[in-house]
Coordinates of C-alpha atoms in Angstrom, one line a residue:
Chain A
M24 CA -6.1 17.9 -9.7
R25 CA -6.8 20.4 -12.5
H26 CA -3.1 20.4 -13.4
I27 CA -3.2 16.7 -13.9
L28 CA -6.4 16.5 -15.8
S29 CA -5.8 19.3 -18.3
P30 CA -2.7 17.6 -20.0
L31 CA -4.7 14.3 -20.0
L32 CA -7.6 15.9 -21.9
I33 CA -5.3 17.7 -24.3
L34 CA -3.5 14.4 -25.1
I35 CA -6.9 12.7 -25.7
S36 CA -8.0 15.4 -28.0
L37 CA -4.7 15.3 -30.0
G38 CA -4.9 11.6 -30.2
V39 CA -8.4 11.6 -31.4
A40 CA -7.7 14.3 -34.0
A41 CA -4.4 12.7 -35.2
Q42 CA -5.9 9.5 -36.5
Q43 CA -9.1 7.8 -37.5
S44 CA -10.5 7.0 -34.2
T45 CA -13.6 6.9 -32.0
F46 CA -14.2 8.5 -28.7
H47 CA -16.5 7.1 -26.0
A48 CA -17.2 8.5 -22.5
G49 CA -19.3 7.6 -19.6
I50 CA -19.7 6.7 -16.0
L51 CA -18.3 3.5 -14.5
P52 CA -19.5 2.8 -11.0
E53 CA -18.0 -0.2 -9.1
I54 CA -18.6 -1.8 -5.8
A55 CA -16.3 -4.5 -4.3
I56 CA -17.1 -6.3 -1.1
S57 CA -14.6 -8.7 0.5
Y58 CA -14.8 -10.9 3.5
S59 CA -12.3 -13.4 5.0
L60 CA -13.2 -17.1 5.1
N61 CA -10.1 -17.8 7.3
E62 CA -6.6 -16.5 7.7
K63 CA -5.6 -17.4 4.2
L64 CA -8.8 -17.4 2.1
K65 CA -10.9 -14.4 1.2
H66 CA -13.9 -13.9 -1.0
T67 CA -14.5 -10.8 -3.1
T68 CA -17.6 -9.9 -5.0
K69 CA -17.5 -7.0 -7.4
I70 CA -20.1 -5.3 -9.6
E71 CA -19.0 -2.9 -12.2
S72 CA -21.4 -1.1 -14.6
Q73 CA -20.8 0.9 -17.7
H74 CA -23.1 3.8 -18.7
E75 CA -22.1 5.6 -21.9
T76 CA -22.9 9.3 -22.5
Y77 CA -23.0 11.1 -25.8
F78 CA -22.0 14.7 -25.2
D79 CA -22.9 15.9 -28.7
K80 CA -26.5 14.8 -28.3
W81 CA -26.6 14.9 -24.5
E82 CA -27.8 11.3 -24.5
Y83 CA -27.1 8.5 -22.2
S84 CA -27.3 4.7 -22.6
Y85 CA -26.7 1.7 -20.4
S86 CA -23.9 -0.5 -21.9
Q87 CA -23.1 -3.5 -19.6
T88 CA -22.7 -4.8 -16.1
D89 CA -20.0 -7.2 -14.9
F90 CA -20.7 -9.5 -11.9
Q91 CA -17.4 -10.8 -10.6
S92 CA -16.6 -13.3 -7.8
F93 CA -13.0 -14.1 -6.6
L94 CA -11.5 -16.5 -4.2
D95 CA -8.3 -15.0 -2.9
Y96 CA -5.4 -17.0 -1.3
R97 CA -2.8 -15.2 0.8
F98 CA 0.7 -16.6 0.3
N99 CA 2.2 -14.1 2.8
P100 CA 1.5 -10.5 3.8
F101 CA 2.6 -9.2 0.4
W102 CA 1.6 -11.8 -2.2
K103 CA -1.9 -13.1 -3.1
G104 CA -3.3 -15.3 -5.7
A105 CA -6.9 -15.4 -6.9
L106 CA -9.3 -17.4 -9.1
G107 CA -12.3 -15.6 -10.4
Y108 CA -15.4 -15.8 -12.6
Q109 CA -17.3 -13.0 -14.3
F110 CA -20.7 -12.8 -15.9
R111 CA -21.1 -9.9 -18.3
L112 CA -24.7 -8.7 -18.9
V113 CA -24.7 -6.7 -22.1
E114 CA -27.5 -4.4 -23.1
K115 CA -27.5 -5.7 -26.7
G116 CA -27.7 -9.3 -25.5
N117 CA -24.3 -10.7 -26.3
N118 CA -23.6 -11.8 -22.7
A119 CA -20.3 -13.4 -21.8
H120 CA -18.6 -15.6 -19.2
R121 CA -15.1 -15.0 -18.1
T122 CA -12.6 -17.1 -16.1
I123 CA -9.8 -15.1 -14.4
Q124 CA -6.5 -16.1 -12.7
Q125 CA -4.4 -13.5 -11.0
I126 CA -1.3 -12.9 -8.8
A127 CA -1.1 -9.6 -6.9
A128 CA 1.7 -8.1 -4.8
V129 CA 1.9 -5.0 -2.6
Q130 CA 5.2 -3.2 -1.7
K131 CA 5.1 -1.0 1.3
Y132 CA 7.2 2.1 1.3
S133 CA 7.4 5.1 3.5
G134 CA 4.9 7.5 2.1
F135 CA 3.2 5.2 -0.5
R136 CA 2.3 1.7 -1.5
L137 CA 2.9 0.0 -4.9
G138 CA 0.6 -2.7 -6.2
H139 CA 1.4 -5.1 -8.9
R140 CA -1.3 -7.2 -10.6
F141 CA -0.6 -10.0 -13.2
R142 CA -3.8 -11.4 -14.6
I143 CA -4.9 -13.7 -17.4
D144 CA -8.5 -14.2 -18.4
Q145 CA -10.5 -16.1 -21.0
T146 CA -13.9 -14.8 -22.3
F147 CA -16.6 -17.1 -23.6
Y148 CA -19.4 -15.4 -25.6
Q149 CA -23.0 -16.6 -25.6
S150 CA -23.2 -15.6 -29.3
G151 CA -20.7 -18.4 -30.1
A152 CA -17.9 -16.0 -31.1
A153 CA -14.4 -17.3 -30.6
V154 CA -12.9 -17.3 -27.1
K155 CA -10.9 -14.2 -26.3
Y156 CA -7.6 -14.6 -24.3
R157 CA -6.0 -11.7 -22.5
I158 CA -2.8 -11.2 -20.5
R159 CA -2.5 -8.0 -18.5
Y160 CA -0.3 -6.2 -16.0
R161 CA -1.3 -3.3 -13.8
L162 CA 1.0 -1.1 -11.7
S163 CA -0.8 1.1 -9.2
T164 CA 0.3 3.4 -6.4
E165 CA -1.6 4.7 -3.4
I166 CA -0.3 7.9 -1.9
P167 CA -1.7 9.2 1.4
L168 CA -2.3 13.0 1.4
E169 CA -2.1 13.5 5.2
G170 CA 1.0 11.8 6.4
E171 CA 3.3 8.9 5.5
S172 CA 0.7 6.2 6.0
L173 CA -3.0 6.1 5.2
D174 CA -5.2 6.2 8.3
P175 CA -8.9 6.3 8.8
G176 CA -10.5 9.6 7.9
E177 CA -7.8 10.5 5.5
Y178 CA -7.7 11.2 1.7
F179 CA -5.4 9.5 -0.8
I180 CA -4.5 9.6 -4.5
I181 CA -4.5 6.4 -6.5
L182 CA -2.7 6.2 -9.8
S183 CA -2.6 3.2 -12.1
D184 CA -1.6 2.0 -15.5
E185 CA -2.5 -1.3 -17.1
A186 CA -1.3 -2.9 -20.3
L187 CA -3.5 -5.5 -21.9
Y188 CA -2.7 -7.8 -24.7
S189 CA -5.5 -9.9 -26.2
R190 CA -6.0 -12.5 -28.9
Q191 CA -9.2 -13.7 -30.4
D192 CA -9.8 -15.8 -33.5
G193 CA -6.2 -15.3 -34.6
K194 CA -6.3 -11.5 -34.2
N195 CA -4.1 -9.6 -31.8
D196 CA -5.0 -6.4 -29.9
F197 CA -3.4 -4.2 -27.4
E198 CA -5.0 -1.8 -24.9
N199 CA -3.8 0.6 -22.2
R200 CA -5.7 1.9 -19.2
L201 CA -4.5 4.9 -17.3
A202 CA -6.4 6.0 -14.2
I203 CA -6.2 8.6 -11.5
A204 CA -8.6 8.9 -8.6
L205 CA -9.0 10.7 -5.3
G206 CA -9.9 8.4 -2.5
Y207 CA -11.2 8.6 1.1
F208 CA -10.5 6.0 3.7
V209 CA -13.6 5.7 5.9
G210 CA -13.3 3.8 9.2
S211 CA -10.9 1.0 8.7
K212 CA -12.9 -1.0 6.2
N213 CA -14.2 1.4 3.5
K214 CA -12.4 3.1 0.7
L215 CA -14.3 5.5 -1.6
E216 CA -12.7 6.6 -4.9
A217 CA -13.7 9.0 -7.6
G218 CA -11.6 9.6 -10.7
L219 CA -10.9 9.3 -14.4
D220 CA -10.1 6.1 -16.3
Y221 CA -8.7 6.7 -19.8
R222 CA -8.6 3.6 -22.0
L223 CA -6.9 3.3 -25.4
E224 CA -8.4 0.3 -27.1
K225 CA -7.6 -1.4 -30.5
L226 CA -4.0 0.1 -30.4
L227 CA -2.9 -2.4 -33.1
D228 CA -5.8 -1.4 -35.3
R229 CA -5.9 1.6 -37.6
K230 CA -9.0 2.8 -35.8
I231 CA -8.0 3.4 -32.2
S232 CA -10.8 3.7 -29.7
H233 CA -10.5 6.3 -26.9
N234 CA -12.6 5.8 -23.8
L235 CA -12.8 8.2 -20.9
W236 CA -14.8 7.0 -17.9
L237 CA -15.7 8.8 -14.7
K238 CA -15.0 6.0 -12.3
L239 CA -16.7 5.8 -8.9
G240 CA -15.6 3.1 -6.6
W241 CA -16.6 1.7 -3.2
F242 CA -14.3 -1.0 -1.7
Y243 CA -15.7 -2.5 1.5
T244 CA -14.0 -5.2 3.7
L245 CA -16.3 -7.0 6.0
Chain B
M15 CA 16.1 -32.1 24.0
K16 CA 17.5 -28.9 25.3
Q17 CA 17.3 -27.4 21.8
S18 CA 13.7 -28.5 21.3
A19 CA 12.8 -27.0 24.7
T20 CA 14.4 -23.7 23.8
L21 CA 12.6 -23.7 20.4
I22 CA 9.3 -24.4 22.0
A23 CA 9.8 -21.7 24.6
L24 CA 10.7 -19.2 21.8
L25 CA 7.6 -20.2 19.7
I26 CA 5.4 -19.8 22.8
S27 CA 6.9 -16.3 23.3
V28 CA 6.3 -15.5 19.6
N29 CA 2.7 -16.5 20.0
G30 CA 2.4 -14.7 23.4
L31 CA 3.9 -11.5 22.0
A32 CA 1.9 -11.6 18.8
Q33 CA 0.1 -8.3 19.5
V34 CA -1.2 -6.2 16.7
K35 CA 0.1 -2.7 16.2
T36 CA -2.4 -0.1 15.4
E37 CA -1.1 3.4 14.5
V38 CA -2.7 6.6 13.3
E39 CA -0.4 9.3 12.0
K40 CA -1.3 12.7 10.6
R41 CA 0.8 15.5 9.1
I42 CA 0.5 18.7 11.2
D43 CA 1.8 22.2 11.1
S44 CA 4.7 23.2 13.5
K45 CA 2.4 25.8 15.1
D46 CA 0.2 22.9 16.4
V47 CA 3.3 21.3 18.2
P48 CA 4.0 22.1 21.9
Q49 CA 6.6 24.9 22.1
K50 CA 8.7 22.8 24.5
A51 CA 9.2 20.2 21.7
I52 CA 10.2 22.8 19.2
R53 CA 12.7 24.4 21.6
W54 CA 14.3 21.0 22.3
L55 CA 14.6 20.2 18.6
N56 CA 16.1 23.6 17.7
D57 CA 18.7 23.2 20.5
A58 CA 19.7 19.7 19.6
Y59 CA 19.5 19.9 15.8
E60 CA 21.0 23.3 15.4
K61 CA 20.2 24.9 12.0
V62 CA 18.3 21.9 10.7
D63 CA 16.8 22.7 7.3
K64 CA 13.5 21.0 7.0
V65 CA 11.4 19.4 9.7
K66 CA 8.1 17.5 9.1
W67 CA 5.7 17.3 12.0
Y68 CA 3.2 14.5 12.6
Y69 CA 0.6 13.8 15.3
E70 CA 0.5 10.1 16.2
E71 CA -1.6 7.7 18.1
T72 CA 0.0 4.2 18.6
T73 CA -2.3 1.7 20.4
G74 CA -4.2 4.6 22.0
K75 CA -1.1 6.6 23.1
A76 CA -0.8 10.1 21.6
S77 CA 2.5 11.7 20.7
Y78 CA 4.2 14.2 18.3
E79 CA 6.9 13.2 15.9
A80 CA 9.4 15.2 14.0
K81 CA 11.0 13.7 10.9
L82 CA 14.2 15.3 9.6
K83 CA 17.5 14.6 7.9
W84 CA 20.7 14.9 9.9
N85 CA 24.2 14.0 8.7
N86 CA 22.6 12.2 5.8
R87 CA 20.5 10.0 8.0
N88 CA 16.7 10.1 8.6
H89 CA 15.8 10.9 12.2
S90 CA 12.4 10.5 13.8
V91 CA 12.1 12.3 17.1
E92 CA 9.1 11.5 19.3
F93 CA 7.7 13.8 22.0
N94 CA 4.8 13.2 24.5
T95 CA 1.8 15.5 24.4
K96 CA 3.5 17.9 26.9
G97 CA 6.4 18.3 24.5
V98 CA 8.9 16.2 26.5
I99 CA 11.2 14.1 24.3
E100 CA 10.6 10.4 24.5
D101 CA 13.0 8.8 21.9
I102 CA 15.0 9.4 18.8
E103 CA 15.0 6.8 16.0
I104 CA 17.7 6.8 13.4
Y105 CA 17.4 4.7 10.2
M106 CA 20.3 2.3 9.7
D107 CA 21.5 -0.4 7.3
W108 CA 22.0 -4.0 8.4
D109 CA 25.8 -3.7 7.8
E110 CA 26.0 -0.8 10.2
L111 CA 24.8 -2.7 13.2
P112 CA 27.6 -4.0 15.6
D113 CA 28.6 -7.6 14.9
Y114 CA 27.3 -8.9 18.3
V115 CA 23.9 -7.3 17.6
R116 CA 23.7 -8.9 14.2
R117 CA 24.7 -12.3 15.6
N118 CA 22.0 -12.2 18.3
V119 CA 19.3 -10.9 16.0
I120 CA 20.1 -13.7 13.5
H121 CA 20.2 -16.3 16.3
Y122 CA 16.7 -15.2 17.3
M123 CA 15.3 -15.2 13.7
D124 CA 16.8 -18.6 13.0
S125 CA 15.2 -20.0 16.2
A126 CA 11.8 -18.4 15.9
F127 CA 11.1 -18.4 12.1
T128 CA 11.6 -20.8 9.2
K129 CA 11.8 -18.0 6.8
Y130 CA 12.5 -14.3 7.4
N131 CA 13.6 -11.1 5.7
I132 CA 14.7 -7.9 7.5
R133 CA 13.1 -4.9 5.9
K134 CA 13.8 -1.8 8.0
I135 CA 16.1 -1.0 11.0
Q136 CA 16.0 2.0 13.3
Q137 CA 18.4 2.6 16.1
Q138 CA 16.3 3.9 19.1
W139 CA 17.8 6.2 21.7
T140 CA 16.0 6.9 25.0
G141 CA 17.1 8.9 28.0
E142 CA 16.9 12.2 29.8
P143 CA 16.3 15.2 27.4
D144 CA 19.8 16.7 28.2
D145 CA 21.5 13.4 27.5
L146 CA 19.7 12.9 24.2
E147 CA 20.6 16.5 23.2
D148 CA 24.3 15.7 24.0
A149 CA 24.0 12.5 21.9
I150 CA 22.9 14.6 18.9
D151 CA 25.0 17.7 19.1
E152 CA 28.1 16.3 20.9
H153 CA 28.0 12.6 20.0
E154 CA 28.0 11.6 23.7
T155 CA 26.0 8.4 23.9
E156 CA 27.2 7.0 27.3
D157 CA 24.2 8.1 29.3
I158 CA 21.5 7.0 26.9
T159 CA 19.8 3.6 26.3
T160 CA 20.2 2.2 22.8
R161 CA 17.7 -0.3 21.3
Y162 CA 16.9 -1.4 17.8
E163 CA 13.5 -1.4 16.2
I164 CA 13.5 -3.9 13.3
E165 CA 10.7 -4.4 10.8
F166 CA 10.8 -7.9 9.3
Y167 CA 8.8 -10.5 7.5
G168 CA 8.8 -13.8 9.5
K169 CA 7.1 -17.1 8.8
N170 CA 6.8 -20.1 11.2
E171 CA 4.3 -22.8 11.8
N172 CA 1.8 -20.4 13.3
H173 CA 2.4 -17.1 11.7
N174 CA 3.2 -15.7 8.3
E175 CA 3.3 -12.0 9.0
L176 CA 5.1 -8.6 8.8
W177 CA 6.5 -7.9 12.3
E178 CA 8.0 -5.1 14.3
G179 CA 10.6 -6.3 16.9
L180 CA 12.3 -4.3 19.6
F181 CA 15.7 -5.6 20.5
D182 CA 18.0 -4.3 23.3
H183 CA 21.6 -2.9 22.8
M184 CA 22.9 -6.5 22.5
G185 CA 20.3 -7.5 20.0
I186 CA 18.2 -9.6 22.4
L187 CA 14.4 -9.5 21.7
I188 CA 12.4 -7.4 24.2
E189 CA 9.0 -7.5 22.4
Q190 CA 7.4 -7.8 19.0
R191 CA 4.1 -7.2 17.3
I192 CA 2.4 -7.9 14.0
I193 CA 2.1 -5.1 11.6
K194 CA -1.3 -5.4 9.8
L195 CA -1.2 -4.1 6.3
L196 CA -4.2 -2.0 5.2
P197 CA -6.8 -3.6 2.9
T198 CA -5.3 -4.0 -0.6
D199 CA -8.6 -4.6 -2.5
N200 CA -8.4 -1.4 -4.4
L201 CA -4.9 -2.3 -5.6
N202 CA -5.9 -5.9 -6.5
Y203 CA -9.3 -5.5 -8.1

């Protein structure tokens, strides 16, 4: 794990130093609970909260919480489509509503699984700011650490990279999210994950924003 | 009428055989494997380079499995908990199956599913330990039983699933079960 994290931190430092940029870090806990309505439909509720930390002053502040709800349709064992809604509760009061549409696919290989997620979303701000439109693609892989398939009571690594393009009020932006986490499959319904999520925001701006989050996730299937 | 009756019978058998496969598999060290299994493997696969050992439980039944590469093919060799060989599975491509096996498998798929896609094929050998050893090191396959384990996606009126089917040496279905994929929530959300 240390071998993977060290180059990542070096890259971040070089990136921050090389240009006019900002750096944010913090903790990003998330909980997702899913339950099947029937053979084809599933509902997923997810809560994700951002807590920013300032290492230079050793301070901490709550940033925002996202409440998400998805209705998931299974086309076949590999492809699923989902419609979702998110309410973002922001500390400074600029709350937002988001509508989400996504298609996700999983590819099963001997020794790992690949996940593809194509998503578009539209964000509506309570402040009256222009609607933000985003299109995004995430590639992720789940690698069991104790055999060729993941079984209850086993650890796994999950790696993902997501590219996001957004447009708001005539202005384009591009973002990349790279994440690595160590996971534990508890029973046959719980997955716990802990890892790092490195986000490069405002890539089309002169002032790139670097964000490093300690991500803690709990995925529960009822 | 006869065709409809055959189709109904096939669909009933698809429903009847729609068991769910549950499997647990864990990588283990060769020192945790019964010596009898190691001895058989070394006799049959002489000077094999690299063997990965796994402990498996399939629908409550425990076994040991060795995975290795032999003559450029992936072999899985399964032993019971006493170290006695149970079967050998060899990965194959669709084009490598005998014509009559392909014909029978396609006939079954066409009759039982409106849409299907074959994903993985393993030739399965069972028999006495000595005969299986001869099949590996002397290519003598007369005294062993050959079957085909085929993983496929199949959709019909009642099911839209990933399946594992066991077909006999002629390509006639013996049994099949649904493969349940693990939850994908962490990959989707």
